[in-house]
GROMACS .gro file of C-alpha atoms in nm:
model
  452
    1UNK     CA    1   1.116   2.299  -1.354
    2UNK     CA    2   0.815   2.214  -1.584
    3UNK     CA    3   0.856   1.927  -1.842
    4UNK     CA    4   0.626   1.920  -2.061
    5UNK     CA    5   0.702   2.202  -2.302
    6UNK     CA    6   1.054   1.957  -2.336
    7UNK     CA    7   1.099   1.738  -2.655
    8UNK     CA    8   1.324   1.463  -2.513
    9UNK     CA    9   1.583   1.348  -2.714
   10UNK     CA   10   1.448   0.980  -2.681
   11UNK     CA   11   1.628   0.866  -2.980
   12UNK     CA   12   2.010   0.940  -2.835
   13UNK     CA   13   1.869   0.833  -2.516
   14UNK     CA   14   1.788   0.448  -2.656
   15UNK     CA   15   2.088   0.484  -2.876
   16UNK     CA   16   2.278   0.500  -2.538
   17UNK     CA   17   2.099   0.241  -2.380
   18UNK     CA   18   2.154  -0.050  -2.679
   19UNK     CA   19   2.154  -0.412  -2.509
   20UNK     CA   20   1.826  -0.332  -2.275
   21UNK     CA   21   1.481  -0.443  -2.285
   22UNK     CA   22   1.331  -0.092  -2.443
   23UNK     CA   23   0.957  -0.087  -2.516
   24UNK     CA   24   0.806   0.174  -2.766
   25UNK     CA   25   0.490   0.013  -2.844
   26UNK     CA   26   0.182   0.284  -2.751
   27UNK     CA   27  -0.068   0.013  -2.595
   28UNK     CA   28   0.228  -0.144  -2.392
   29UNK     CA   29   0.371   0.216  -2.276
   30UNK     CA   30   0.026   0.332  -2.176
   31UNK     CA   31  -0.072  -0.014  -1.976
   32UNK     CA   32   0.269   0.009  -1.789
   33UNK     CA   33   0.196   0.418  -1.727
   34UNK     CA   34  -0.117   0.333  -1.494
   35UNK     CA   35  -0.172   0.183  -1.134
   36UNK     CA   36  -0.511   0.144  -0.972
   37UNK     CA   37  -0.594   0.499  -0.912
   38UNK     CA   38  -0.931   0.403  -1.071
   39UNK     CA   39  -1.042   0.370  -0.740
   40UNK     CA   40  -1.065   0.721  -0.693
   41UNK     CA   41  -1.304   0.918  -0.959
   42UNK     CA   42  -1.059   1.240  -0.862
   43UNK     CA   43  -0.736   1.053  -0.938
   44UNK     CA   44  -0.895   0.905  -1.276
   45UNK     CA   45  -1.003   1.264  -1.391
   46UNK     CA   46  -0.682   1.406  -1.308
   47UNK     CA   47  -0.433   1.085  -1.429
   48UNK     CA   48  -0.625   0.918  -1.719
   49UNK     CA   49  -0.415   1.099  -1.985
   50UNK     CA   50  -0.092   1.099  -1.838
   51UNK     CA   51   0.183   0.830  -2.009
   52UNK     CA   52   0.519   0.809  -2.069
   53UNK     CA   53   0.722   0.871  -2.398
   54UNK     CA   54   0.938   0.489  -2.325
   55UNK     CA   55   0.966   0.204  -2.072
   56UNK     CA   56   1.311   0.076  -2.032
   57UNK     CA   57   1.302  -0.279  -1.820
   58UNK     CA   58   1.614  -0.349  -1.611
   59UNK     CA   59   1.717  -0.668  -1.419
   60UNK     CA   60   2.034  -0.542  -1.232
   61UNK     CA   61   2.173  -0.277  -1.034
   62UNK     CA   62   2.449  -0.182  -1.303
   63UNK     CA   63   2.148  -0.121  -1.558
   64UNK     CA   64   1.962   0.106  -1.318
   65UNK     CA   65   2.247   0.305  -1.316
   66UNK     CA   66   2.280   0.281  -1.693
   67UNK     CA   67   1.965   0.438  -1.676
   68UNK     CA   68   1.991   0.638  -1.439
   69UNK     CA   69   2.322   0.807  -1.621
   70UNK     CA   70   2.104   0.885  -1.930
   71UNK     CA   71   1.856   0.992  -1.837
   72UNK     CA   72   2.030   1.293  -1.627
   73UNK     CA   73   2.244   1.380  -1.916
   74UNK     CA   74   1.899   1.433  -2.174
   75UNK     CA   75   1.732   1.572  -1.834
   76UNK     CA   76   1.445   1.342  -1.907
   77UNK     CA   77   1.221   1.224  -1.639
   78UNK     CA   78   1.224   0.905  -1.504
   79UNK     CA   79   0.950   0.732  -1.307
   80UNK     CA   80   0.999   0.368  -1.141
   81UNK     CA   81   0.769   0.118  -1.172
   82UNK     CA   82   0.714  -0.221  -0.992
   83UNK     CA   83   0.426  -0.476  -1.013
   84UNK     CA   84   0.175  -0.121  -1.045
   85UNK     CA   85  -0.016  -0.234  -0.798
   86UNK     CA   86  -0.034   0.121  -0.603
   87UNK     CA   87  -0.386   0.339  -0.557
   88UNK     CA   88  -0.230   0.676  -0.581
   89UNK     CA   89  -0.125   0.707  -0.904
   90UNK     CA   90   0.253   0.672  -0.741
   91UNK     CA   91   0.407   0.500  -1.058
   92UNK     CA   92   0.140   0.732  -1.302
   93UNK     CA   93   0.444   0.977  -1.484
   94UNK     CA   94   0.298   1.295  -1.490
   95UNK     CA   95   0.579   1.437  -1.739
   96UNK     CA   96   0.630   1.206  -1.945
   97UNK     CA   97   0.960   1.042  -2.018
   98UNK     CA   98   1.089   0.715  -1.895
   99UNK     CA   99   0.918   0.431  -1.704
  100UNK     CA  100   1.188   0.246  -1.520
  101UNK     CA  101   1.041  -0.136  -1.489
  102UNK     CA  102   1.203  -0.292  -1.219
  103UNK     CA  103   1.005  -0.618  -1.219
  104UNK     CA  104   1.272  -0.768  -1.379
  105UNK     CA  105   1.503  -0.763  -1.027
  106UNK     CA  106   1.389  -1.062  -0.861
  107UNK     CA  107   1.640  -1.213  -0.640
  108UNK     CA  108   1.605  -1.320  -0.296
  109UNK     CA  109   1.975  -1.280  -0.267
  110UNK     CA  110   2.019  -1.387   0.133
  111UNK     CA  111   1.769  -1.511   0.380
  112UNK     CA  112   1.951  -1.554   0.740
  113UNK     CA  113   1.734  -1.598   1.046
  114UNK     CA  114   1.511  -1.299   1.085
  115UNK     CA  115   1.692  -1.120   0.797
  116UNK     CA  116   1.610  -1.125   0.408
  117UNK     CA  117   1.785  -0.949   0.179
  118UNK     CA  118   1.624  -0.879  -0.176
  119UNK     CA  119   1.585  -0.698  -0.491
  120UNK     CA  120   1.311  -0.421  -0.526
  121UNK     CA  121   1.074  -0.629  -0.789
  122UNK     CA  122   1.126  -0.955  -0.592
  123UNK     CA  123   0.712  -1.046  -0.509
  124UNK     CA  124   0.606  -1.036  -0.183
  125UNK     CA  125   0.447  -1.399  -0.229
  126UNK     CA  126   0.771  -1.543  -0.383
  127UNK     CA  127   1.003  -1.401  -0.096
  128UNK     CA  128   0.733  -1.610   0.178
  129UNK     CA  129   0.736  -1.908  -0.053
  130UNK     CA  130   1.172  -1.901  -0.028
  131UNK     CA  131   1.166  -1.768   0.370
  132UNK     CA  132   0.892  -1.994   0.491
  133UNK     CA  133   1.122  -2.331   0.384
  134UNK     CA  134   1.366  -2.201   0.672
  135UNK     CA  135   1.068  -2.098   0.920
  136UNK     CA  136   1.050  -1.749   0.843
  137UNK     CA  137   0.766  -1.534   0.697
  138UNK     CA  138   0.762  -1.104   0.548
  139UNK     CA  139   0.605  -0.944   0.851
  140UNK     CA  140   0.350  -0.774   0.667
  141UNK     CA  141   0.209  -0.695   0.309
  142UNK     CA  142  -0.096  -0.563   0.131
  143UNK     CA  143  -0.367  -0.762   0.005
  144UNK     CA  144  -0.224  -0.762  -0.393
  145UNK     CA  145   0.016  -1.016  -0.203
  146UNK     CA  146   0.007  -1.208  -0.460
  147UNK     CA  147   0.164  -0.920  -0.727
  148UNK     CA  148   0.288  -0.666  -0.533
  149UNK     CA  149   0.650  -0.607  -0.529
  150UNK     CA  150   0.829  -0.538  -0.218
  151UNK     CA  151   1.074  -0.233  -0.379
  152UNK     CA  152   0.677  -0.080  -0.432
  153UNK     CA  153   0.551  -0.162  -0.106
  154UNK     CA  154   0.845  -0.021   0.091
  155UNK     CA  155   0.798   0.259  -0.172
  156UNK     CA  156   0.470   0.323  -0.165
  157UNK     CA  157   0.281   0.107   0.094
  158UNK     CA  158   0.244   0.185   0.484
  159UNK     CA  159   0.096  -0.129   0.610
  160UNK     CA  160  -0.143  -0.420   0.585
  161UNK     CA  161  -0.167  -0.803   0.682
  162UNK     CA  162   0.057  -0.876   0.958
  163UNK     CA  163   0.015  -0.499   1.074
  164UNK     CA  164  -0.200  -0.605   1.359
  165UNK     CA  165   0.110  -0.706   1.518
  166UNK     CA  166   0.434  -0.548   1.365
  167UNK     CA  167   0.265  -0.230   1.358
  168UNK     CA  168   0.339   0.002   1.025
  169UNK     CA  169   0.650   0.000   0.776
  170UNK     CA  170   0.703   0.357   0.911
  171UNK     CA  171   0.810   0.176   1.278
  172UNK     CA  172   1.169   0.172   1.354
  173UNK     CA  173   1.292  -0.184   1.278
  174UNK     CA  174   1.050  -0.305   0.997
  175UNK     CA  175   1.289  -0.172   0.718
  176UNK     CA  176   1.676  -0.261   0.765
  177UNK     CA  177   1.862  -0.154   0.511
  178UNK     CA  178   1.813   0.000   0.143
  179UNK     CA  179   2.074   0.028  -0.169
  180UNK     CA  180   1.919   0.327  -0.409
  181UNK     CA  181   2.062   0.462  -0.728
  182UNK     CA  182   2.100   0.848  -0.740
  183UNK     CA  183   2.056   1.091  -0.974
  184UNK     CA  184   2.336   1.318  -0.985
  185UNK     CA  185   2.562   1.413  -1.274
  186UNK     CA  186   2.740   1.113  -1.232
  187UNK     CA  187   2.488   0.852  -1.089
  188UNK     CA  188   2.637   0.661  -0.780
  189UNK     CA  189   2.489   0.376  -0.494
  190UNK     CA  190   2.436   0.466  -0.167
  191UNK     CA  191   2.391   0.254   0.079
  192UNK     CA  192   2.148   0.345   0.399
  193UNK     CA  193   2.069   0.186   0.712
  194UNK     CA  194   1.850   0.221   1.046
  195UNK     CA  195   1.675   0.535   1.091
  196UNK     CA  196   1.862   0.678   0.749
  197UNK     CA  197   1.608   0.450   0.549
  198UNK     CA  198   1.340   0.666   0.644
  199UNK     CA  199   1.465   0.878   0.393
  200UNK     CA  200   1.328   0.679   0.108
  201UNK     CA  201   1.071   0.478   0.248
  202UNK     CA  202   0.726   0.575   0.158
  203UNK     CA  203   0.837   0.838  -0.074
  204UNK     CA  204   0.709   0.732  -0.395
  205UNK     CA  205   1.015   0.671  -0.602
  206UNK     CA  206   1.081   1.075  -0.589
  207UNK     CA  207   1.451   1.059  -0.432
  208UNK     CA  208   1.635   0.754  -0.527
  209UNK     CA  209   1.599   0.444  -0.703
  210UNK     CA  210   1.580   0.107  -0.482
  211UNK     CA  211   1.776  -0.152  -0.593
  212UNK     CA  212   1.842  -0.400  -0.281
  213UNK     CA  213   1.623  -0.391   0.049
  214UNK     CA  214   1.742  -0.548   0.358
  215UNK     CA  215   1.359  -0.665   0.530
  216UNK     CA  216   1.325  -0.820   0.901
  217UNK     CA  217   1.112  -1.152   0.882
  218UNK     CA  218   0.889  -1.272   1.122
  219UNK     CA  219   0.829  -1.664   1.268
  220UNK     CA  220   0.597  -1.841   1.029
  221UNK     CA  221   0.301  -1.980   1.133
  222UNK     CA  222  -0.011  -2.181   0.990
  223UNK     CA  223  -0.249  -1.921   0.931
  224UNK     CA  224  -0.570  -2.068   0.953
  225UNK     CA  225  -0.841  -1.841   0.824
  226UNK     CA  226  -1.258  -1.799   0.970
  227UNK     CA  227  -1.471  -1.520   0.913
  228UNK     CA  228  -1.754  -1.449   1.202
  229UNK     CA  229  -2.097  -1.350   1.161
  230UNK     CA  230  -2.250  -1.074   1.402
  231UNK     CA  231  -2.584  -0.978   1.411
  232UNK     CA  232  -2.480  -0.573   1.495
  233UNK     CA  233  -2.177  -0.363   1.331
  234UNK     CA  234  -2.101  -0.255   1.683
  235UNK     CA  235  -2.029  -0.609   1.835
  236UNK     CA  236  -1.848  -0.748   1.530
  237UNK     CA  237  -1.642  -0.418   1.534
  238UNK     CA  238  -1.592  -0.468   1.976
  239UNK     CA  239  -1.500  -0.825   1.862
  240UNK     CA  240  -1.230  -0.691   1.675
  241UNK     CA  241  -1.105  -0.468   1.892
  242UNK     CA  242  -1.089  -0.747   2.161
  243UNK     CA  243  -0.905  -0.997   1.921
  244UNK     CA  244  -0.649  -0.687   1.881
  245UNK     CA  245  -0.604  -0.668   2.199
  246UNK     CA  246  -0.593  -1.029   2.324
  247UNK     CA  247  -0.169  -1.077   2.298
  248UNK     CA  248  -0.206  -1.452   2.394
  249UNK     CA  249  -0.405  -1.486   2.040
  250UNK     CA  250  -0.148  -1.499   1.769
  251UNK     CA  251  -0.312  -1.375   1.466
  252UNK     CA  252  -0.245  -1.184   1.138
  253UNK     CA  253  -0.548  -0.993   1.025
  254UNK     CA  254  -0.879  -0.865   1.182
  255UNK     CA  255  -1.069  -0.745   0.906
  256UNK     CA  256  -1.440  -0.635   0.974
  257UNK     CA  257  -1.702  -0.555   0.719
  258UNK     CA  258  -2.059  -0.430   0.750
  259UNK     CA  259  -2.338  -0.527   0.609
  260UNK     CA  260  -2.394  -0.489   0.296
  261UNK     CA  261  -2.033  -0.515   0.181
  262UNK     CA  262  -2.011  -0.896   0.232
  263UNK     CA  263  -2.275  -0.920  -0.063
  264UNK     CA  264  -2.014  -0.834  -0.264
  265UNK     CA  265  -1.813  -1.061  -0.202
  266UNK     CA  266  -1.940  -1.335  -0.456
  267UNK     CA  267  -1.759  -1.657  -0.383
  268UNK     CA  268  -1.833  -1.627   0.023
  269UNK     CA  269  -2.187  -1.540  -0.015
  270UNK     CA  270  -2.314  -1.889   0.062
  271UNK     CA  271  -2.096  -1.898   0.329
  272UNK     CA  272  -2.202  -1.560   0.493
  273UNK     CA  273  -2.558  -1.517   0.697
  274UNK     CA  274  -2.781  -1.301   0.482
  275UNK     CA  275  -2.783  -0.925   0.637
  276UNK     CA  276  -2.448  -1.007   0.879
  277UNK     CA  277  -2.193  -0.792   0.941
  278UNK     CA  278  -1.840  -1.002   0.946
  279UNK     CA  279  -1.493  -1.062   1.093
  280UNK     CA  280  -1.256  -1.201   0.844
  281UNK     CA  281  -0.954  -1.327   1.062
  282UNK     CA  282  -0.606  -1.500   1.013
  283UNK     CA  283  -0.537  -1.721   1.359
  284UNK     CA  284  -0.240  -1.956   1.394
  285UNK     CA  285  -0.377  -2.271   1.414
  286UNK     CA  286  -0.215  -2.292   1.777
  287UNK     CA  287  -0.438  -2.038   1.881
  288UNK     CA  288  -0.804  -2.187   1.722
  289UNK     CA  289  -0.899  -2.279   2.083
  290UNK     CA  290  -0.886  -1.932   2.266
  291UNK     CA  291  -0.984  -1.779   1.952
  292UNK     CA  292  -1.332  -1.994   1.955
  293UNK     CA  293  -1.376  -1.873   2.336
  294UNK     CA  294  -1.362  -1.513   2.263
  295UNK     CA  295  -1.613  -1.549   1.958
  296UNK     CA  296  -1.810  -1.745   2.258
  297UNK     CA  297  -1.797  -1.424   2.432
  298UNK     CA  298  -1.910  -1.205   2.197
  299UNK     CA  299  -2.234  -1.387   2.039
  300UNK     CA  300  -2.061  -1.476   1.723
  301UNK     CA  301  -2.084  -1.721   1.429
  302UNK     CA  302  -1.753  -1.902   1.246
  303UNK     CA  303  -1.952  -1.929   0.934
  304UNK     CA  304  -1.668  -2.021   0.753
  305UNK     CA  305  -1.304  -2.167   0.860
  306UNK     CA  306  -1.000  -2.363   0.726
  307UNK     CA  307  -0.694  -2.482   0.798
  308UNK     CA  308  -0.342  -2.345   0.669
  309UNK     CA  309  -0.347  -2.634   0.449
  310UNK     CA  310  -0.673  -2.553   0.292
  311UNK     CA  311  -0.585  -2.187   0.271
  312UNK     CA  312  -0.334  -2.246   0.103
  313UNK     CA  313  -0.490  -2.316  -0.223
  314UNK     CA  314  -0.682  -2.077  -0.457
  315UNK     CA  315  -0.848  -1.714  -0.301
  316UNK     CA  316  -0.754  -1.627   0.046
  317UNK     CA  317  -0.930  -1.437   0.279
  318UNK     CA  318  -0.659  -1.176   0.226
  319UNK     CA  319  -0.762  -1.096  -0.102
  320UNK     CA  320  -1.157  -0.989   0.071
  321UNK     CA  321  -0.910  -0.750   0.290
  322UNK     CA  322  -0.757  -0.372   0.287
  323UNK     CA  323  -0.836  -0.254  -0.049
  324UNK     CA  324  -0.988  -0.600  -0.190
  325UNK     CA  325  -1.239  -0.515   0.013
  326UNK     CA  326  -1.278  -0.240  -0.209
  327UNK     CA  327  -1.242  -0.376  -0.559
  328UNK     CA  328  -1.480  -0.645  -0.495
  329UNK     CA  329  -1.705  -0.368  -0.431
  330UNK     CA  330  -1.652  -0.173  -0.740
  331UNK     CA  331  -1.647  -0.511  -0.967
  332UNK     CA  332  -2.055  -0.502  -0.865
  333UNK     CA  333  -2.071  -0.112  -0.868
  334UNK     CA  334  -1.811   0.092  -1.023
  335UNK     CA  335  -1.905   0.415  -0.884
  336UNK     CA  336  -1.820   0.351  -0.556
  337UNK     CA  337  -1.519   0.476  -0.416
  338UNK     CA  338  -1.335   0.442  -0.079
  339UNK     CA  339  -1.156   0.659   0.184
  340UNK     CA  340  -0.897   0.554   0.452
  341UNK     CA  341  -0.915   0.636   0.807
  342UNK     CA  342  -0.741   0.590   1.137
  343UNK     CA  343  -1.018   0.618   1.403
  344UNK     CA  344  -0.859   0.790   1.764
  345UNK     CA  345  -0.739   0.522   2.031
  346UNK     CA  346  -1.043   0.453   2.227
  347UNK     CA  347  -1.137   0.128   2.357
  348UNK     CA  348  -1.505   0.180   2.388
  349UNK     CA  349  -1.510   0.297   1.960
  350UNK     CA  350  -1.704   0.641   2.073
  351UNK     CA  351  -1.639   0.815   1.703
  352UNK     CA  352  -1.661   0.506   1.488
  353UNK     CA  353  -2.003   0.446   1.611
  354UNK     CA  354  -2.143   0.796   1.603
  355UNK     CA  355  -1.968   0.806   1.192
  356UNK     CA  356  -2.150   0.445   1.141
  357UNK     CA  357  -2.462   0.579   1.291
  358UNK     CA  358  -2.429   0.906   1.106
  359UNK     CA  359  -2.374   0.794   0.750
  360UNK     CA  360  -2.527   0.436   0.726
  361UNK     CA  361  -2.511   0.241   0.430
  362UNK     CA  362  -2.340   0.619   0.224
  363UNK     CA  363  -1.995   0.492   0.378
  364UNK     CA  364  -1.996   0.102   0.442
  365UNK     CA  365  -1.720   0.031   0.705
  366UNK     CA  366  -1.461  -0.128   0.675
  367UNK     CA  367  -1.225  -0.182   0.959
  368UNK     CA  368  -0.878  -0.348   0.975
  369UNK     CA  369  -0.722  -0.366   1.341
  370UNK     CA  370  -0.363  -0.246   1.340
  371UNK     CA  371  -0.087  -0.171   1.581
  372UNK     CA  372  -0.002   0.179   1.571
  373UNK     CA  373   0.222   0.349   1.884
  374UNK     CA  374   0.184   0.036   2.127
  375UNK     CA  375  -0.225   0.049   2.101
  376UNK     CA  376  -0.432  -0.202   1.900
  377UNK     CA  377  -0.683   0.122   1.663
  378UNK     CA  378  -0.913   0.077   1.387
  379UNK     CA  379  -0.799   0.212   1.072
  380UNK     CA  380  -1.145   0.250   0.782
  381UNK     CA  381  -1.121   0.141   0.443
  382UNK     CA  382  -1.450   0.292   0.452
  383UNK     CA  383  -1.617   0.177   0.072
  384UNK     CA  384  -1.844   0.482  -0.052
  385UNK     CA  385  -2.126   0.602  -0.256
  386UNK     CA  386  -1.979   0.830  -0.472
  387UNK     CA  387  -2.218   1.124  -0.568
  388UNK     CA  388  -1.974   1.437  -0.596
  389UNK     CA  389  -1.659   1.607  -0.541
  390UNK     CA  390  -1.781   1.861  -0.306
  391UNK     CA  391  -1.979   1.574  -0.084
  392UNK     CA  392  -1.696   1.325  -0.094
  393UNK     CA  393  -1.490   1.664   0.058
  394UNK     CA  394  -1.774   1.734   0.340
  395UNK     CA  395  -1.716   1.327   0.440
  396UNK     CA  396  -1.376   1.371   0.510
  397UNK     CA  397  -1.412   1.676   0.681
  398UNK     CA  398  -1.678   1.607   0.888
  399UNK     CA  399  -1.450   1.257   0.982
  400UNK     CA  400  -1.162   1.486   1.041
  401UNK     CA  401  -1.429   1.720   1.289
  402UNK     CA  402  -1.510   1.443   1.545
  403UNK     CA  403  -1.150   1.310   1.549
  404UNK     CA  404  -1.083   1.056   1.290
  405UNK     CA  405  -0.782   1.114   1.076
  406UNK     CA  406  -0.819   1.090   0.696
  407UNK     CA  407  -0.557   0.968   0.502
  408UNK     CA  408  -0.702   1.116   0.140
  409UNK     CA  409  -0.661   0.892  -0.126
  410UNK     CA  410  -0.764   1.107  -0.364
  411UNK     CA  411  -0.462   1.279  -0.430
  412UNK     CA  412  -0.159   1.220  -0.607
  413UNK     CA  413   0.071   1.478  -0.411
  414UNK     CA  414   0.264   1.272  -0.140
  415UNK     CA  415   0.206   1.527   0.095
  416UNK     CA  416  -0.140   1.552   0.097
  417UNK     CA  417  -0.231   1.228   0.147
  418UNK     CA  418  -0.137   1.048   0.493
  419UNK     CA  419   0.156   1.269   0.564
  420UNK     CA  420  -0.038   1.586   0.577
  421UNK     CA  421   0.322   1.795   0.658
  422UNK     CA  422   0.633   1.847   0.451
  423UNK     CA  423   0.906   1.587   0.534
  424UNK     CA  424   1.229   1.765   0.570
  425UNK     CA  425   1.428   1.436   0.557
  426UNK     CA  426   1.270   1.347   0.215
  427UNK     CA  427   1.350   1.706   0.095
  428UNK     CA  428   1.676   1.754   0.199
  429UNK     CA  429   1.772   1.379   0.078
  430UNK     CA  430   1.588   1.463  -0.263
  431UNK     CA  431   1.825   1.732  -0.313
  432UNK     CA  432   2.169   1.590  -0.269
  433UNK     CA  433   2.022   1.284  -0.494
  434UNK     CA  434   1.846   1.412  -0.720
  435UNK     CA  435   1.962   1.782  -0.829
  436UNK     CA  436   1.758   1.850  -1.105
  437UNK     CA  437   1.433   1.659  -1.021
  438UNK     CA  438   1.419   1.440  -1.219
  439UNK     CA  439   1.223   1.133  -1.014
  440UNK     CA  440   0.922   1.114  -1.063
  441UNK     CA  441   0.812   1.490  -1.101
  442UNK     CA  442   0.530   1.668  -0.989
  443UNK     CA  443   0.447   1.405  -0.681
  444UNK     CA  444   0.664   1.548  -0.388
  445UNK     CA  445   0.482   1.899  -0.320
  446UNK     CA  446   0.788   2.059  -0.096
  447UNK     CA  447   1.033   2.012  -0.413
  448UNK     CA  448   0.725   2.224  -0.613
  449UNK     CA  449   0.717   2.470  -0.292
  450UNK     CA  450   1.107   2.508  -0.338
  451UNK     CA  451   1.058   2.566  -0.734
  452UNK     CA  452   0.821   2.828  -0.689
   0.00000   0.00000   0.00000
């Protein structure tokens, strides 16, 4: 079903929905229509005029379904929005029609030991602040930390800090529980738990509306933070890969850069060796001792360190990581783009040398360690010099040739991004939920397959 030739009835549809926060205003709609899919020249080409008709912001569960109830009965689109803090363009409504803000839904509503239980546009930084007082900590999160929600990152995320250990969100036990708002004739709550959140997670807001996530937590540390200088990518990167592997080291991120992305990174430049390539690592503080033997062993340089209690204030060395890493680069030069790569499970880093060898200073990499299947891997943020569409397609397929898999961020389909294959779970769950497709349209390619 195609939605643009559709006038919406938007005026019975607010008449309906008297009593909530609706915003009309043009500059406000069009602000909360975008993410930061600027980071891809494809996405901006192919998203910079796509907007929705109304935003409608809801703090509770019974408004979502409010919402929800409307909308089905106008058939008018509706696309869920968090903090917008996504690369894909996962929140970008490419019909039109209603953005549903959820930022409003805050609560921490529980925190038991280990457990959390919290509404989708809760922050990830205010759920650590609330878990932390009881000795608890979010197991992972991206580097917008600070804004993200966690309703988005469940939604649209995969991994990040803390991923080094607890693996990805896709790993059985790193998502408990979910509450999600259909959108049937007569919208209803379902409830799912264990494996059956899988049939949400990660699927862009396309088959249900969150409203209440159950998250596992993780024993909080003091995260002390150093980054390492290396004279040569390959050591810093074997340095990483050692840290990853080193399970009496309790860390939380092993973030490498090449030279020359630390130059963009303006407030740590008089803290970084000119020409270095560099480790950017979260350590408990239990753990500074072995951590300063293995940098021993490998010829390195703490250039830079503080405690938890320094870290604590102002920039973190999180927000230099995952996609930072990237938008400090395109603050300096906004022409550079990025692409994201798992590299295969090989100690001795065969293919990432041969691609850092091959393309030099065309793809800067970018490396953050991660547990994926039991094995500490690399997985590239790799930044890049953006020329064309056709050579930024002969990069990933050359990556793709000698054995690293691309995730492509330069597309908006779910599909053909890191998942690469229909997922029957998310297609089958779409259509009991959400009959008429009305969730965020045009993002989940197997519904378009079934259309056609």
């Amino acid at each position: 079903m195609t939605f643009a030739a559709i006038q919406y009835d938007l005026k019975s549809l607010m008449a309906e929905l008297a009593g909530l926060e609706i915003v009309t205003d043009v500059a406000q709609v069009s602000k909360l229509s975008q993410d930061y899919y600027t980071y891809s020249p494809l996405l901006q080409e192919a998203l910079s005029d796509k907007r929705g008709d109304v935003v409608v912001k809801v703090t509770s569960e019974a408004e979502v379904l409010r919402v929800a109830k409307a909308c089905v009965k106008h058939k008018i689109p509706l696309t869920v929005r968090g903090s917008g803090t996504g690369n894909y363009g996962q929140c970008v409504p490419l019909e039109g029609g209603v953005i549903l803000d959820v930022s409003g839904m805050q609560q921490v509503k529980w925190v038991k030991p280990g457990i959390a239980c919290v509404e989708p546009g809760a922050k990830l930084s205010a759920i650590d602040k609330q878990t932390r007082e009881s000795g608890w900590e979010i197991r992972m999160f991206p580097s917008t930390y600070r804004k993200a929600s966690i309703g988005g990152f469940i939604g649209g995320g995969s991994g990040g800090v803390g991923s080094v250990t607890y693996g990805q969100l896709r790993d059985r036990g790193n998502l408990l529980a979910l509450r999600v708002v259909t959108m049937e004739d007569e919208p209803k709550v379902v409830e799912l738990r264990g494996d059956d959140v899988y049939k949400v997670a990660h699927a862009w807001g396309t088959n249900g509306i969150i409203t209440e996530l159950e998250i596992p937590l993780a024993p909080a540390y003091a995260w002390a933070e150093a980054i390492v200088a290396f004279d040569d990518f390959m050591t810093s990167a074997r340095f990483g890969q050692a840290l990853g592997n080193s399970d009496g080291i309790i860390k939380k991120m092993v973030c490498i850069c090449a030279n020359p992305l630390p130059t963009y990174f303006a407030a740590l430049k008089g803290s970084i060796p000119s020409g270095s390539h560099v480790a950017m690592v979260l350590v408990a503080e239990c753990s500074l001792e072995p951590f300063a033997e293995l940098v021993k062993e490998f010829g390195g340089e703490v250039c830079y360190q503080k405690s938890a209690q320094e870290a604590s204030k102002g920039i973190t060395l999180v927000e230099y990581s995952w996609n930072h890493t990237t938008l400090h680069a395109r603050s300096v030069d906004p022409t550079l783009t990025y692409l994201q790569t798992l590299f295969p499970d090989d100690q001795e880093l065969k293919v990432l040398d041969q691609l850092y060898r091959h393309y030099g200073d065309e793809v800067m990499m970018h490396l953050e360690f991660i547990r994926v299947g039991g094995s500490i891997r690399p997985v590239g943020l790799q930044v890049v010099r953006y020329t064309t569409r056709d050579r930024l397609q002969d990069i990933m397929d050359h990556h793709e040739s000698v054995g690293a898999f691309i995730f492509n961020p330069h597309t908006y389909i779910l599909e053909e991004g890191g998942r690469k294959t229909v997922d029957i779970q998310h297609l089958r769950f779409k259509e009991r939920v959400d009959p008429f497709g009305l969730l965020n349209p045009g993002k989940m390619k197997a519904w378009l397959e079934r259309l056609s």
